[in-house]
Amino acid sequence: MIDKIKIKKSFDDDSDDCDIRGEDVLASDAYNLGVSSVRRLQRRKVSCPTFVTGGDCREDSQMLLDEFNRGISESGGNYISLGIDLPKPLVYVAARKFNSHAVGYVTASHI
């Protein structure tokens, strides 16, 4: 099962929404989103969730993706990073191929 990640900047672990939107997204925001995403899946009895991650070609995408992935890893999850400059549908196809639990994608407008 693939959960589309969407957290609002509050990183509320009890919310079903899980994305960050806005002009001032910081590295720490991306890291905290990775941590919150793993915790959310662990509460759903997925002890070591696997994410497929990727991003668009925006200047900050690689840095945000790296921090998101670090948050995943340091919280007990695994990730398969496809890198940046990818169309979002490719990340979803890869998630199905790798049978991941969730997808993380950094875009120009949100993570």
PDB file of C-alpha atoms in Angstrom:
ATOM      1  CA  MET A   1       0.000   0.000   0.000  1.00  0.00           C
ATOM      2  CA  ILE A   2       1.334   3.437  -0.904  1.00  0.00           C
ATOM      3  CA  ASP A   3       0.467   6.434   1.273  1.00  0.00           C
ATOM      4  CA  LYS A   4       0.740   9.786  -0.463  1.00  0.00           C
ATOM      5  CA  ILE A   5       2.585  12.056   1.933  1.00  0.00           C
ATOM      6  CA  LYS A   6       0.883  15.343   2.723  1.00  0.00           C
ATOM      7  CA  ILE A   7       1.802  17.153   6.204  1.00  0.00           C
ATOM      8  CA  LYS A   8       1.065  20.817   6.875  1.00  0.00           C
ATOM      9  CA  LYS A   9       4.023  22.604   8.401  1.00  0.00           C
ATOM     10  CA  SER A  10       2.795  21.742  11.917  1.00  0.00           C
ATOM     11  CA  PHE A  11       4.135  18.161  11.583  1.00  0.00           C
ATOM     12  CA  ASP A  12       1.105  16.962  13.518  1.00  0.00           C
ATOM     13  CA  ASP A  13       1.515  13.188  13.882  1.00  0.00           C
ATOM     14  CA  ASP A  14      -2.238  12.744  14.410  1.00  0.00           C
ATOM     15  CA  SER A  15      -3.256  14.485  11.202  1.00  0.00           C
ATOM     16  CA  ASP A  16      -3.917  12.630   7.963  1.00  0.00           C
ATOM     17  CA  ASP A  17      -2.658  15.659   6.023  1.00  0.00           C
ATOM     18  CA  CYS A  18       1.029  15.520   5.332  1.00  0.00           C
ATOM     19  CA  ASP A  19       2.767  18.210   3.274  1.00  0.00           C
ATOM     20  CA  ILE A  20       4.726  21.418   3.563  1.00  0.00           C
ATOM     21  CA  ARG A  21       3.683  24.382   1.458  1.00  0.00           C
ATOM     22  CA  GLY A  22       5.082  27.866   1.278  1.00  0.00           C
ATOM     23  CA  GLU A  23       7.968  29.940   0.088  1.00  0.00           C
ATOM     24  CA  ASP A  24      10.213  29.524   3.129  1.00  0.00           C
ATOM     25  CA  VAL A  25      10.663  25.775   3.420  1.00  0.00           C
ATOM     26  CA  LEU A  26      13.787  25.060   5.452  1.00  0.00           C
ATOM     27  CA  ALA A  27      16.049  22.021   5.569  1.00  0.00           C
ATOM     28  CA  SER A  28      14.810  21.388   9.104  1.00  0.00           C
ATOM     29  CA  ASP A  29      11.214  21.320   7.783  1.00  0.00           C
ATOM     30  CA  ALA A  30      12.096  18.608   5.277  1.00  0.00           C
ATOM     31  CA  TYR A  31      13.937  16.621   7.952  1.00  0.00           C
ATOM     32  CA  ASN A  32      10.993  16.888  10.374  1.00  0.00           C
ATOM     33  CA  LEU A  33       8.617  15.783   7.638  1.00  0.00           C
ATOM     34  CA  GLY A  34      10.724  12.655   7.096  1.00  0.00           C
ATOM     35  CA  VAL A  35      10.657  11.908  10.830  1.00  0.00           C
ATOM     36  CA  SER A  36       6.889  12.501  11.083  1.00  0.00           C
ATOM     37  CA  SER A  37       6.191  10.356   8.039  1.00  0.00           C
ATOM     38  CA  VAL A  38       8.047   7.375   9.472  1.00  0.00           C
ATOM     39  CA  ARG A  39       6.338   7.760  12.840  1.00  0.00           C
ATOM     40  CA  ARG A  40       2.927   7.902  11.179  1.00  0.00           C
ATOM     41  CA  LEU A  41       3.529   4.599   9.411  1.00  0.00           C
ATOM     42  CA  GLN A  42       5.037   3.002  12.515  1.00  0.00           C
ATOM     43  CA  ARG A  43       1.817   3.817  14.377  1.00  0.00           C
ATOM     44  CA  ARG A  44       0.045   1.893  11.610  1.00  0.00           C
ATOM     45  CA  LYS A  45       2.158  -1.155  12.500  1.00  0.00           C
ATOM     46  CA  VAL A  46       4.762  -0.739   9.731  1.00  0.00           C
ATOM     47  CA  SER A  47       7.878  -1.133  11.857  1.00  0.00           C
ATOM     48  CA  CYS A  48      10.421  -0.194   9.175  1.00  0.00           C
ATOM     49  CA  PRO A  49       8.610   1.651   6.368  1.00  0.00           C
ATOM     50  CA  THR A  50      10.189   2.023   2.938  1.00  0.00           C
ATOM     51  CA  PHE A  51       9.773   5.230   0.936  1.00  0.00           C
ATOM     52  CA  VAL A  52      10.527   5.969  -2.696  1.00  0.00           C
ATOM     53  CA  THR A  53      11.603   9.594  -2.988  1.00  0.00           C
ATOM     54  CA  GLY A  54      12.381  12.059  -5.739  1.00  0.00           C
ATOM     55  CA  GLY A  55      12.031  15.660  -6.752  1.00  0.00           C
ATOM     56  CA  ASP A  56      11.766  18.249  -9.471  1.00  0.00           C
ATOM     57  CA  CYS A  57      14.546  20.445 -10.876  1.00  0.00           C
ATOM     58  CA  ARG A  58      14.159  23.406  -8.500  1.00  0.00           C
ATOM     59  CA  GLU A  59      17.388  24.854  -7.086  1.00  0.00           C
ATOM     60  CA  ASP A  60      16.710  23.658  -3.520  1.00  0.00           C
ATOM     61  CA  SER A  61      15.177  20.296  -4.399  1.00  0.00           C
ATOM     62  CA  GLN A  62      18.317  18.219  -3.820  1.00  0.00           C
ATOM     63  CA  MET A  63      18.982  19.745  -0.411  1.00  0.00           C
ATOM     64  CA  LEU A  64      15.353  19.299   0.693  1.00  0.00           C
ATOM     65  CA  LEU A  65      15.265  15.748  -0.644  1.00  0.00           C
ATOM     66  CA  ASP A  66      18.500  14.894   1.192  1.00  0.00           C
ATOM     67  CA  GLU A  67      17.092  16.224   4.470  1.00  0.00           C
ATOM     68  CA  PHE A  68      13.776  14.439   3.987  1.00  0.00           C
ATOM     69  CA  ASN A  69      15.661  11.187   3.349  1.00  0.00           C
ATOM     70  CA  ARG A  70      17.878  11.770   6.408  1.00  0.00           C
ATOM     71  CA  GLY A  71      14.768  12.212   8.564  1.00  0.00           C
ATOM     72  CA  ILE A  72      13.407   8.930   7.238  1.00  0.00           C
ATOM     73  CA  SER A  73      16.644   7.068   7.858  1.00  0.00           C
ATOM     74  CA  GLU A  74      17.292   8.463  11.334  1.00  0.00           C
ATOM     75  CA  SER A  75      13.742   7.547  12.404  1.00  0.00           C
ATOM     76  CA  GLY A  76      14.001   3.882  11.507  1.00  0.00           C
ATOM     77  CA  GLY A  77      12.726   3.951   7.938  1.00  0.00           C
ATOM     78  CA  ASN A  78      14.357   3.103   4.625  1.00  0.00           C
ATOM     79  CA  TYR A  79      14.305   5.091   1.415  1.00  0.00           C
ATOM     80  CA  ILE A  80      15.067   4.555  -2.238  1.00  0.00           C
ATOM     81  CA  SER A  81      15.961   7.947  -3.668  1.00  0.00           C
ATOM     82  CA  LEU A  82      15.533   8.349  -7.399  1.00  0.00           C
ATOM     83  CA  GLY A  83      17.142  11.808  -7.306  1.00  0.00           C
ATOM     84  CA  ILE A  84      15.848  15.033  -8.778  1.00  0.00           C
ATOM     85  CA  ASP A  85      14.641  16.321 -12.136  1.00  0.00           C
ATOM     86  CA  LEU A  86      12.054  13.554 -12.369  1.00  0.00           C
ATOM     87  CA  PRO A  87       8.387  13.666 -13.306  1.00  0.00           C
ATOM     88  CA  LYS A  88       6.206  12.795 -10.320  1.00  0.00           C
ATOM     89  CA  PRO A  89       4.461   9.852 -12.067  1.00  0.00           C
ATOM     90  CA  LEU A  90       7.833   8.104 -12.412  1.00  0.00           C
ATOM     91  CA  VAL A  91       8.225   8.117  -8.626  1.00  0.00           C
ATOM     92  CA  TYR A  92       4.807   6.481  -8.218  1.00  0.00           C
ATOM     93  CA  VAL A  93       5.654   3.814 -10.803  1.00  0.00           C
ATOM     94  CA  ALA A  94       8.917   3.078  -8.973  1.00  0.00           C
ATOM     95  CA  ALA A  95       7.059   2.909  -5.650  1.00  0.00           C
ATOM     96  CA  ARG A  96       4.848   0.166  -7.037  1.00  0.00           C
ATOM     97  CA  LYS A  97       7.809  -1.672  -8.541  1.00  0.00           C
ATOM     98  CA  PHE A  98       9.710  -1.584  -5.245  1.00  0.00           C
ATOM     99  CA  ASN A  99       6.556  -2.318  -3.216  1.00  0.00           C
ATOM    100  CA  SER A 100       7.201   0.674  -0.948  1.00  0.00           C
ATOM    101  CA  HIS A 101       4.920   1.890   1.818  1.00  0.00           C
ATOM    102  CA  ALA A 102       5.010   5.574   0.862  1.00  0.00           C
ATOM    103  CA  VAL A 103       6.205   8.172  -1.644  1.00  0.00           C
ATOM    104  CA  GLY A 104       7.963  11.472  -0.947  1.00  0.00           C
ATOM    105  CA  TYR A 105       8.312  14.078  -3.699  1.00  0.00           C
ATOM    106  CA  VAL A 106       9.822  17.578  -3.553  1.00  0.00           C
ATOM    107  CA  THR A 107       8.202  20.030  -5.987  1.00  0.00           C
ATOM    108  CA  ALA A 108       8.428  23.740  -6.644  1.00  0.00           C
ATOM    109  CA  SER A 109       5.335  24.317  -4.523  1.00  0.00           C
ATOM    110  CA  HIS A 110       5.541  21.731  -1.721  1.00  0.00           C
ATOM    111  CA  ILE A 111       7.117  18.596  -0.255  1.00  0.00           C
TER     112      ILE A 111
END
